[in-house]
PDB file of C-alpha atoms in Angstrom:
ATOM      1  CA  UNK A 256       0.350   0.156   0.625  1.00  0.00           C
ATOM      2  CA  UNK A 257       1.120   4.064  -0.066  1.00  0.00           C
ATOM      3  CA  UNK A 258       3.311   5.131   2.956  1.00  0.00           C
ATOM      4  CA  UNK A 259       4.257   8.408   3.497  1.00  0.00           C
ATOM      5  CA  UNK A 260       7.502   8.323   6.101  1.00  0.00           C
ATOM      6  CA  UNK A 261       8.685  11.895   7.275  1.00  0.00           C
ATOM      7  CA  UNK A 262      11.808  13.414   9.172  1.00  0.00           C
ATOM      8  CA  UNK A 263      11.118  13.360  12.925  1.00  0.00           C
ATOM      9  CA  UNK A 264      10.502  16.770  14.646  1.00  0.00           C
ATOM     10  CA  UNK A 265      10.261  18.620  16.368  1.00  0.00           C
ATOM     11  CA  UNK A 266      13.266  21.203  13.861  1.00  0.00           C
ATOM     12  CA  UNK A 267      14.200  24.159  15.787  1.00  0.00           C
ATOM     13  CA  UNK A 268      16.074  26.484  13.381  1.00  0.00           C
ATOM     14  CA  UNK A 269      16.881  30.579  14.044  1.00  0.00           C
ATOM     15  CA  UNK A 270      15.276  33.365  12.064  1.00  0.00           C
ATOM     16  CA  UNK A 271      16.184  33.694   9.007  1.00  0.00           C
ATOM     17  CA  UNK A 272      17.920  29.787   8.753  1.00  0.00           C
ATOM     18  CA  UNK A 273      17.585  27.382   5.946  1.00  0.00           C
ATOM     19  CA  UNK A 274      15.216  24.689   6.143  1.00  0.00           C
ATOM     20  CA  UNK A 275      14.737  21.252   4.939  1.00  0.00           C
ATOM     21  CA  UNK A 276      12.094  18.752   6.075  1.00  0.00           C
ATOM     22  CA  UNK A 277      13.155  15.404   4.596  1.00  0.00           C
ATOM     23  CA  UNK A 278       9.468  13.274   3.263  1.00  0.00           C
ATOM     24  CA  UNK A 279       9.834   9.558   1.490  1.00  0.00           C
ATOM     25  CA  UNK A 280       6.848   7.808  -0.219  1.00  0.00           C
ATOM     26  CA  UNK A 281       5.832   4.165  -1.449  1.00  0.00           C
ATOM     27  CA  UNK A 282       3.606   4.188  -3.999  1.00  0.00           C
ATOM     28  CA  UNK A 283       2.253   2.309  -6.900  1.00  0.00           C
ATOM     29  CA  UNK A 284       1.982   4.297 -10.418  1.00  0.00           C
ATOM     30  CA  UNK A 285       1.901   8.400 -10.076  1.00  0.00           C
ATOM     31  CA  UNK A 286       0.491   9.754  -6.995  1.00  0.00           C
ATOM     32  CA  UNK A 287       0.070  13.329  -6.573  1.00  0.00           C
ATOM     33  CA  UNK A 288       2.437  14.846  -3.739  1.00  0.00           C
ATOM     34  CA  UNK A 289       0.623  17.403  -1.591  1.00  0.00           C
ATOM     35  CA  UNK A 290       2.419  19.418   1.685  1.00  0.00           C
ATOM     36  CA  UNK A 291       0.088  20.910   3.767  1.00  0.00           C
ATOM     37  CA  UNK A 292       0.683  23.476   6.889  1.00  0.00           C
ATOM     38  CA  UNK A 293      -0.649  23.314   9.941  1.00  0.00           C
ATOM     39  CA  UNK A 294      -0.679  26.831  12.748  1.00  0.00           C
ATOM     40  CA  UNK A 295      -1.380  25.843  16.351  1.00  0.00           C
ATOM     41  CA  UNK A 296      -5.249  25.224  17.233  1.00  0.00           C
ATOM     42  CA  UNK A 297      -6.304  24.894  13.400  1.00  0.00           C
ATOM     43  CA  UNK A 298      -7.800  22.929  10.139  1.00  0.00           C
ATOM     44  CA  UNK A 299      -4.472  22.273   7.196  1.00  0.00           C
ATOM     45  CA  UNK A 300      -4.346  24.093   4.535  1.00  0.00           C
ATOM     46  CA  UNK A 301      -2.711  22.971   1.364  1.00  0.00           C
ATOM     47  CA  UNK A 302       1.016  24.846   1.214  1.00  0.00           C
ATOM     48  CA  UNK A 303       2.135  23.908  -2.228  1.00  0.00           C
ATOM     49  CA  UNK A 304       1.624  20.404  -4.572  1.00  0.00           C
ATOM     50  CA  UNK A 305       3.420  18.919  -7.342  1.00  0.00           C
ATOM     51  CA  UNK A 306       0.849  16.403  -9.638  1.00  0.00           C
ATOM     52  CA  UNK A 307       4.173  14.545 -11.857  1.00  0.00           C
ATOM     53  CA  UNK A 308       7.946  13.867 -11.669  1.00  0.00           C
ATOM     54  CA  UNK A 309      10.149  16.713 -12.108  1.00  0.00           C
ATOM     55  CA  UNK A 310       7.803  19.438 -11.010  1.00  0.00           C
ATOM     56  CA  UNK A 311       8.907  22.084  -8.158  1.00  0.00           C
ATOM     57  CA  UNK A 312       5.567  22.833  -6.612  1.00  0.00           C
ATOM     58  CA  UNK A 313       6.426  26.583  -4.914  1.00  0.00           C
ATOM     59  CA  UNK A 314       4.245  29.695  -2.666  1.00  0.00           C
ATOM     60  CA  UNK A 315       5.973  31.834   0.048  1.00  0.00           C
ATOM     61  CA  UNK A 316       9.075  30.918  -0.509  1.00  0.00           C
ATOM     62  CA  UNK A 317       8.750  27.165  -0.257  1.00  0.00           C
ATOM     63  CA  UNK A 318       9.303  24.318  -2.598  1.00  0.00           C
ATOM     64  CA  UNK A 319       9.596  20.916  -2.964  1.00  0.00           C
ATOM     65  CA  UNK A 320      10.612  18.993  -6.239  1.00  0.00           C
ATOM     66  CA  UNK A 321       8.712  15.904  -7.314  1.00  0.00           C
ATOM     67  CA  UNK A 322      11.391  13.571  -6.908  1.00  0.00           C
ATOM     68  CA  UNK A 323      10.496   9.953  -8.484  1.00  0.00           C
ATOM     69  CA  UNK A 324      14.393   8.298  -8.877  1.00  0.00           C
ATOM     70  CA  UNK A 325      14.470   8.648  -5.247  1.00  0.00           C
ATOM     71  CA  UNK A 326      10.767   8.574  -4.280  1.00  0.00           C
ATOM     72  CA  UNK A 327      10.920  11.866  -2.343  1.00  0.00           C
ATOM     73  CA  UNK A 328       9.300  15.383  -2.159  1.00  0.00           C
ATOM     74  CA  UNK A 329      11.785  17.646   0.220  1.00  0.00           C
ATOM     75  CA  UNK A 330      10.360  21.236   1.856  1.00  0.00           C
ATOM     76  CA  UNK A 331      12.848  23.685   1.857  1.00  0.00           C
ATOM     77  CA  UNK A 332      12.815  27.174   2.719  1.00  0.00           C
ATOM     78  CA  UNK A 333      16.278  29.472   2.491  1.00  0.00           C
ATOM     79  CA  UNK A 334      14.812  31.876   4.919  1.00  0.00           C
ATOM     80  CA  UNK A 335      12.655  31.107   7.848  1.00  0.00           C
ATOM     81  CA  UNK A 336      10.846  32.811  10.068  1.00  0.00           C
ATOM     82  CA  UNK A 337       9.083  33.159  13.379  1.00  0.00           C
ATOM     83  CA  UNK A 338       5.992  32.451  12.051  1.00  0.00           C
ATOM     84  CA  UNK A 339       6.581  29.097   9.575  1.00  0.00           C
ATOM     85  CA  UNK A 340       6.645  27.631  13.246  1.00  0.00           C
ATOM     86  CA  UNK A 341       4.162  25.118  12.431  1.00  0.00           C
ATOM     87  CA  UNK A 342       3.595  21.336  11.693  1.00  0.00           C
ATOM     88  CA  UNK A 343       3.730  20.141   7.983  1.00  0.00           C
ATOM     89  CA  UNK A 344       2.259  16.986   6.973  1.00  0.00           C
ATOM     90  CA  UNK A 345       3.512  15.657   3.400  1.00  0.00           C
ATOM     91  CA  UNK A 346       0.977  12.846   1.642  1.00  0.00           C
ATOM     92  CA  UNK A 347       0.594  11.838  -1.091  1.00  0.00           C
ATOM     93  CA  UNK A 348      -2.409  11.319  -3.392  1.00  0.00           C
ATOM     94  CA  UNK A 349      -3.130   8.928  -5.776  1.00  0.00           C
ATOM     95  CA  UNK A 350      -5.896   8.607  -8.760  1.00  0.00           C
ATOM     96  CA  UNK A 351      -8.693   6.326  -9.476  1.00  0.00           C
ATOM     97  CA  UNK A 352     -11.778   6.360  -8.213  1.00  0.00           C
ATOM     98  CA  UNK A 353     -12.048   7.480  -5.059  1.00  0.00           C
ATOM     99  CA  UNK A 354      -8.899  10.295  -3.690  1.00  0.00           C
ATOM    100  CA  UNK A 355      -7.642   8.423  -0.709  1.00  0.00           C
ATOM    101  CA  UNK A 356      -4.597  10.854   0.465  1.00  0.00           C
ATOM    102  CA  UNK A 357      -2.092   9.546   2.619  1.00  0.00           C
ATOM    103  CA  UNK A 358      -0.337  11.451   4.757  1.00  0.00           C
ATOM    104  CA  UNK A 359       2.886  11.419   6.914  1.00  0.00           C
ATOM    105  CA  UNK A 360       2.834  12.488  10.580  1.00  0.00           C
ATOM    106  CA  UNK A 361       4.141  15.357  10.200  1.00  0.00           C
ATOM    107  CA  UNK A 362       7.012  17.663  11.089  1.00  0.00           C
ATOM    108  CA  UNK A 363       6.933  20.217  14.044  1.00  0.00           C
ATOM    109  CA  UNK A 364       8.851  23.709  13.077  1.00  0.00           C
ATOM    110  CA  UNK A 365      10.165  26.000  15.980  1.00  0.00           C
ATOM    111  CA  UNK A 366      11.868  29.053  14.402  1.00  0.00           C
ATOM    112  CA  UNK A 367      13.408  30.947  17.274  1.00  0.00           C
ATOM    113  CA  UNK A 368      14.231  34.261  16.508  1.00  0.00           C
TER     114      UNK A 368
ATOM    115  CA  UNK B  47     -16.187  33.115   1.372  1.00  0.00           C
ATOM    116  CA  UNK B  48     -16.043  29.914   0.681  1.00  0.00           C
ATOM    117  CA  UNK B  49     -15.090  27.493   2.867  1.00  0.00           C
ATOM    118  CA  UNK B  50     -15.901  24.381   5.377  1.00  0.00           C
ATOM    119  CA  UNK B  51     -17.093  25.292   9.129  1.00  0.00           C
ATOM    120  CA  UNK B  52     -16.451  22.794  11.677  1.00  0.00           C
ATOM    121  CA  UNK B  53     -18.888  23.217  15.329  1.00  0.00           C
ATOM    122  CA  UNK B  54     -17.863  23.116  17.353  1.00  0.00           C
ATOM    123  CA  UNK B  55     -15.179  23.813  18.139  1.00  0.00           C
ATOM    124  CA  UNK B  56     -14.738  21.669  21.292  1.00  0.00           C
ATOM    125  CA  UNK B  57     -16.895  19.529  22.373  1.00  0.00           C
ATOM    126  CA  UNK B  58     -17.673  17.074  25.712  1.00  0.00           C
ATOM    127  CA  UNK B  59     -18.811  13.811  25.998  1.00  0.00           C
ATOM    128  CA  UNK B  60     -20.253  11.807  28.759  1.00  0.00           C
ATOM    129  CA  UNK B  61     -19.886   8.269  29.153  1.00  0.00           C
ATOM    130  CA  UNK B  62     -22.087   6.543  27.146  1.00  0.00           C
ATOM    131  CA  UNK B  63     -22.607   9.560  25.716  1.00  0.00           C
ATOM    132  CA  UNK B  64     -23.401   9.944  21.393  1.00  0.00           C
ATOM    133  CA  UNK B  65     -22.054  13.511  20.124  1.00  0.00           C
ATOM    134  CA  UNK B  66     -22.028  14.617  16.796  1.00  0.00           C
ATOM    135  CA  UNK B  67     -20.119  17.021  15.186  1.00  0.00           C
ATOM    136  CA  UNK B  68     -20.379  19.901  12.387  1.00  0.00           C
ATOM    137  CA  UNK B  69     -19.491  19.997   9.144  1.00  0.00           C
ATOM    138  CA  UNK B  70     -20.891  22.524   6.413  1.00  0.00           C
ATOM    139  CA  UNK B  71     -18.735  23.506   2.860  1.00  0.00           C
ATOM    140  CA  UNK B  72     -19.370  25.945   0.377  1.00  0.00           C
ATOM    141  CA  UNK B  73     -17.168  24.843  -1.989  1.00  0.00           C
ATOM    142  CA  UNK B  74     -20.123  23.168  -3.828  1.00  0.00           C
ATOM    143  CA  UNK B  75     -17.624  20.161  -3.726  1.00  0.00           C
ATOM    144  CA  UNK B  76     -18.822  16.781  -4.191  1.00  0.00           C
ATOM    145  CA  UNK B  77     -16.735  15.061  -1.850  1.00  0.00           C
ATOM    146  CA  UNK B  78     -15.939  14.818   1.524  1.00  0.00           C
ATOM    147  CA  UNK B  79     -13.956  12.976   4.277  1.00  0.00           C
ATOM    148  CA  UNK B  80     -14.003  13.198   7.999  1.00  0.00           C
ATOM    149  CA  UNK B  81     -10.322  12.324   9.424  1.00  0.00           C
ATOM    150  CA  UNK B  82      -8.773  11.609  13.091  1.00  0.00           C
ATOM    151  CA  UNK B  83      -5.867  13.417  14.532  1.00  0.00           C
ATOM    152  CA  UNK B  84      -4.023  12.239  17.471  1.00  0.00           C
ATOM    153  CA  UNK B  85      -0.686  13.383  18.917  1.00  0.00           C
ATOM    154  CA  UNK B  86       1.736  12.365  16.446  1.00  0.00           C
ATOM    155  CA  UNK B  87       0.636  10.115  14.538  1.00  0.00           C
ATOM    156  CA  UNK B  88      -0.709  12.279  11.361  1.00  0.00           C
ATOM    157  CA  UNK B  89      -5.005  11.890  10.115  1.00  0.00           C
ATOM    158  CA  UNK B  90      -6.175   8.866   9.331  1.00  0.00           C
ATOM    159  CA  UNK B  91      -9.375   8.588   8.000  1.00  0.00           C
ATOM    160  CA  UNK B  92     -12.375   7.287   9.229  1.00  0.00           C
ATOM    161  CA  UNK B  93     -14.936   7.768   6.632  1.00  0.00           C
ATOM    162  CA  UNK B  94     -15.137   9.245   3.756  1.00  0.00           C
ATOM    163  CA  UNK B  95     -18.759  10.266   0.840  1.00  0.00           C
ATOM    164  CA  UNK B  96     -18.342  10.866  -2.620  1.00  0.00           C
ATOM    165  CA  UNK B  97     -21.857  11.829  -3.786  1.00  0.00           C
ATOM    166  CA  UNK B  98     -24.657  12.886  -1.682  1.00  0.00           C
ATOM    167  CA  UNK B  99     -26.295   9.362   0.477  1.00  0.00           C
ATOM    168  CA  UNK B 100     -23.352   7.440  -0.879  1.00  0.00           C
ATOM    169  CA  UNK B 101     -20.221   7.014   2.497  1.00  0.00           C
ATOM    170  CA  UNK B 102     -17.577   5.212   2.097  1.00  0.00           C
ATOM    171  CA  UNK B 103     -15.304   3.852   6.010  1.00  0.00           C
ATOM    172  CA  UNK B 104     -12.302   4.559   5.501  1.00  0.00           C
ATOM    173  CA  UNK B 105      -9.291   3.100   8.058  1.00  0.00           C
ATOM    174  CA  UNK B 106     -10.892   3.329  11.655  1.00  0.00           C
ATOM    175  CA  UNK B 107     -14.643   3.640  10.864  1.00  0.00           C
ATOM    176  CA  UNK B 108     -15.296   1.165  13.877  1.00  0.00           C
ATOM    177  CA  UNK B 109     -17.658   3.126  16.626  1.00  0.00           C
ATOM    178  CA  UNK B 110     -18.622   6.025  14.592  1.00  0.00           C
ATOM    179  CA  UNK B 111     -21.088   7.148  11.675  1.00  0.00           C
ATOM    180  CA  UNK B 112     -22.074   9.283   9.597  1.00  0.00           C
ATOM    181  CA  UNK B 113     -24.564  11.272   6.835  1.00  0.00           C
ATOM    182  CA  UNK B 114     -24.820  12.811   3.536  1.00  0.00           C
ATOM    183  CA  UNK B 115     -28.210  14.229   2.935  1.00  0.00           C
ATOM    184  CA  UNK B 116     -26.818  16.936   1.029  1.00  0.00           C
ATOM    185  CA  UNK B 117     -24.098  17.956  -0.127  1.00  0.00           C
ATOM    186  CA  UNK B 118     -22.708  21.004   1.604  1.00  0.00           C
ATOM    187  CA  UNK B 119     -23.065  19.020   5.352  1.00  0.00           C
ATOM    188  CA  UNK B 120     -21.073  16.002   6.608  1.00  0.00           C
ATOM    189  CA  UNK B 121     -22.332  15.508  10.084  1.00  0.00           C
ATOM    190  CA  UNK B 122     -20.057  12.474  12.169  1.00  0.00           C
ATOM    191  CA  UNK B 123     -21.731  11.225  15.488  1.00  0.00           C
ATOM    192  CA  UNK B 124     -18.943   9.548  18.086  1.00  0.00           C
ATOM    193  CA  UNK B 125     -20.956   7.088  19.207  1.00  0.00           C
ATOM    194  CA  UNK B 126     -20.728   5.091  22.939  1.00  0.00           C
ATOM    195  CA  UNK B 127     -18.839   2.378  21.452  1.00  0.00           C
ATOM    196  CA  UNK B 128     -15.919   4.319  20.333  1.00  0.00           C
ATOM    197  CA  UNK B 129     -14.054   4.049  23.219  1.00  0.00           C
ATOM    198  CA  UNK B 130     -10.872   6.220  22.535  1.00  0.00           C
ATOM    199  CA  UNK B 131     -12.997   8.994  21.703  1.00  0.00           C
ATOM    200  CA  UNK B 132     -10.241  12.164  23.273  1.00  0.00           C
ATOM    201  CA  UNK B 133      -8.665  13.296  19.860  1.00  0.00           C
ATOM    202  CA  UNK B 134      -8.733  16.281  17.469  1.00  0.00           C
ATOM    203  CA  UNK B 135     -11.150  15.707  13.795  1.00  0.00           C
ATOM    204  CA  UNK B 136     -10.384  17.284  11.299  1.00  0.00           C
ATOM    205  CA  UNK B 137     -13.772  17.431   7.991  1.00  0.00           C
ATOM    206  CA  UNK B 138     -12.319  18.078   4.616  1.00  0.00           C
ATOM    207  CA  UNK B 139     -13.432  18.691   0.920  1.00  0.00           C
ATOM    208  CA  UNK B 140     -12.346  18.285  -2.248  1.00  0.00           C
ATOM    209  CA  UNK B 141     -13.698  18.784  -6.269  1.00  0.00           C
ATOM    210  CA  UNK B 142     -14.096  14.612  -6.385  1.00  0.00           C
ATOM    211  CA  UNK B 143     -12.216  12.153  -7.443  1.00  0.00           C
ATOM    212  CA  UNK B 144      -8.653  12.375  -8.718  1.00  0.00           C
ATOM    213  CA  UNK B 145      -5.779  13.855  -6.908  1.00  0.00           C
ATOM    214  CA  UNK B 146      -6.997  17.433  -6.029  1.00  0.00           C
ATOM    215  CA  UNK B 147      -6.689  19.081  -3.327  1.00  0.00           C
ATOM    216  CA  UNK B 148      -8.339  18.997   0.235  1.00  0.00           C
ATOM    217  CA  UNK B 149      -9.173  21.860   1.747  1.00  0.00           C
ATOM    218  CA  UNK B 150      -9.750  21.679   5.835  1.00  0.00           C
ATOM    219  CA  UNK B 151     -12.452  23.197   7.923  1.00  0.00           C
ATOM    220  CA  UNK B 152     -10.582  24.242  11.534  1.00  0.00           C
ATOM    221  CA  UNK B 153     -11.118  21.406  13.534  1.00  0.00           C
ATOM    222  CA  UNK B 154     -12.960  19.699  16.644  1.00  0.00           C
ATOM    223  CA  UNK B 155     -11.363  19.202  19.578  1.00  0.00           C
ATOM    224  CA  UNK B 156     -13.789  16.109  21.579  1.00  0.00           C
ATOM    225  CA  UNK B 157     -12.186  15.821  24.846  1.00  0.00           C
ATOM    226  CA  UNK B 158     -14.322  12.760  27.546  1.00  0.00           C
ATOM    227  CA  UNK B 159     -15.330  14.035  30.925  1.00  0.00           C
TER     228      UNK B 159
END
């Protein structure tokens, strides 16, 4: 079956540091890949997505590239801010009838001033 | 503004009691979902519905029930058979089957008295 593995947190960074959160996946076919972000006490919201190999999703300074050869979708940001503190979820979705989304366990990011 | 609303924000359940969590969307989405979120475990799918008057069990449906009488509404009942109901419950919707983005509500935190 499908699975998503992301690095365990919490990840603590100083403001303006470089961020990488690793995500690897196992899936059949050609899934779409997503990063969702959850701020404290809220629901999830889409951060970025990529639907085919070598696609790069980007939003709000965050980027992730769909690497089929390494089955990875690592999230990066060049300079984090305190407001980026949240939990980040990597997810995948396969097509074919029902859109089942498989989520990773989430990585908590804390950015300190 | 289009979106998903969930109510209440906090809900308390007594022993042996059934409680119902509300989820409403005005995005005109066909598909709706209920997830349970526990600390460190990511999201687990409880039930999903692709169209009105149809719904399917997810990975952890035992002790829960749903209905989908209207396109906009997908209430979740946590029954007394659910022995460990304390969790954060998230409702989501998407356009339909496929690889589309899921849109999440703000969540309901259920606590047992």
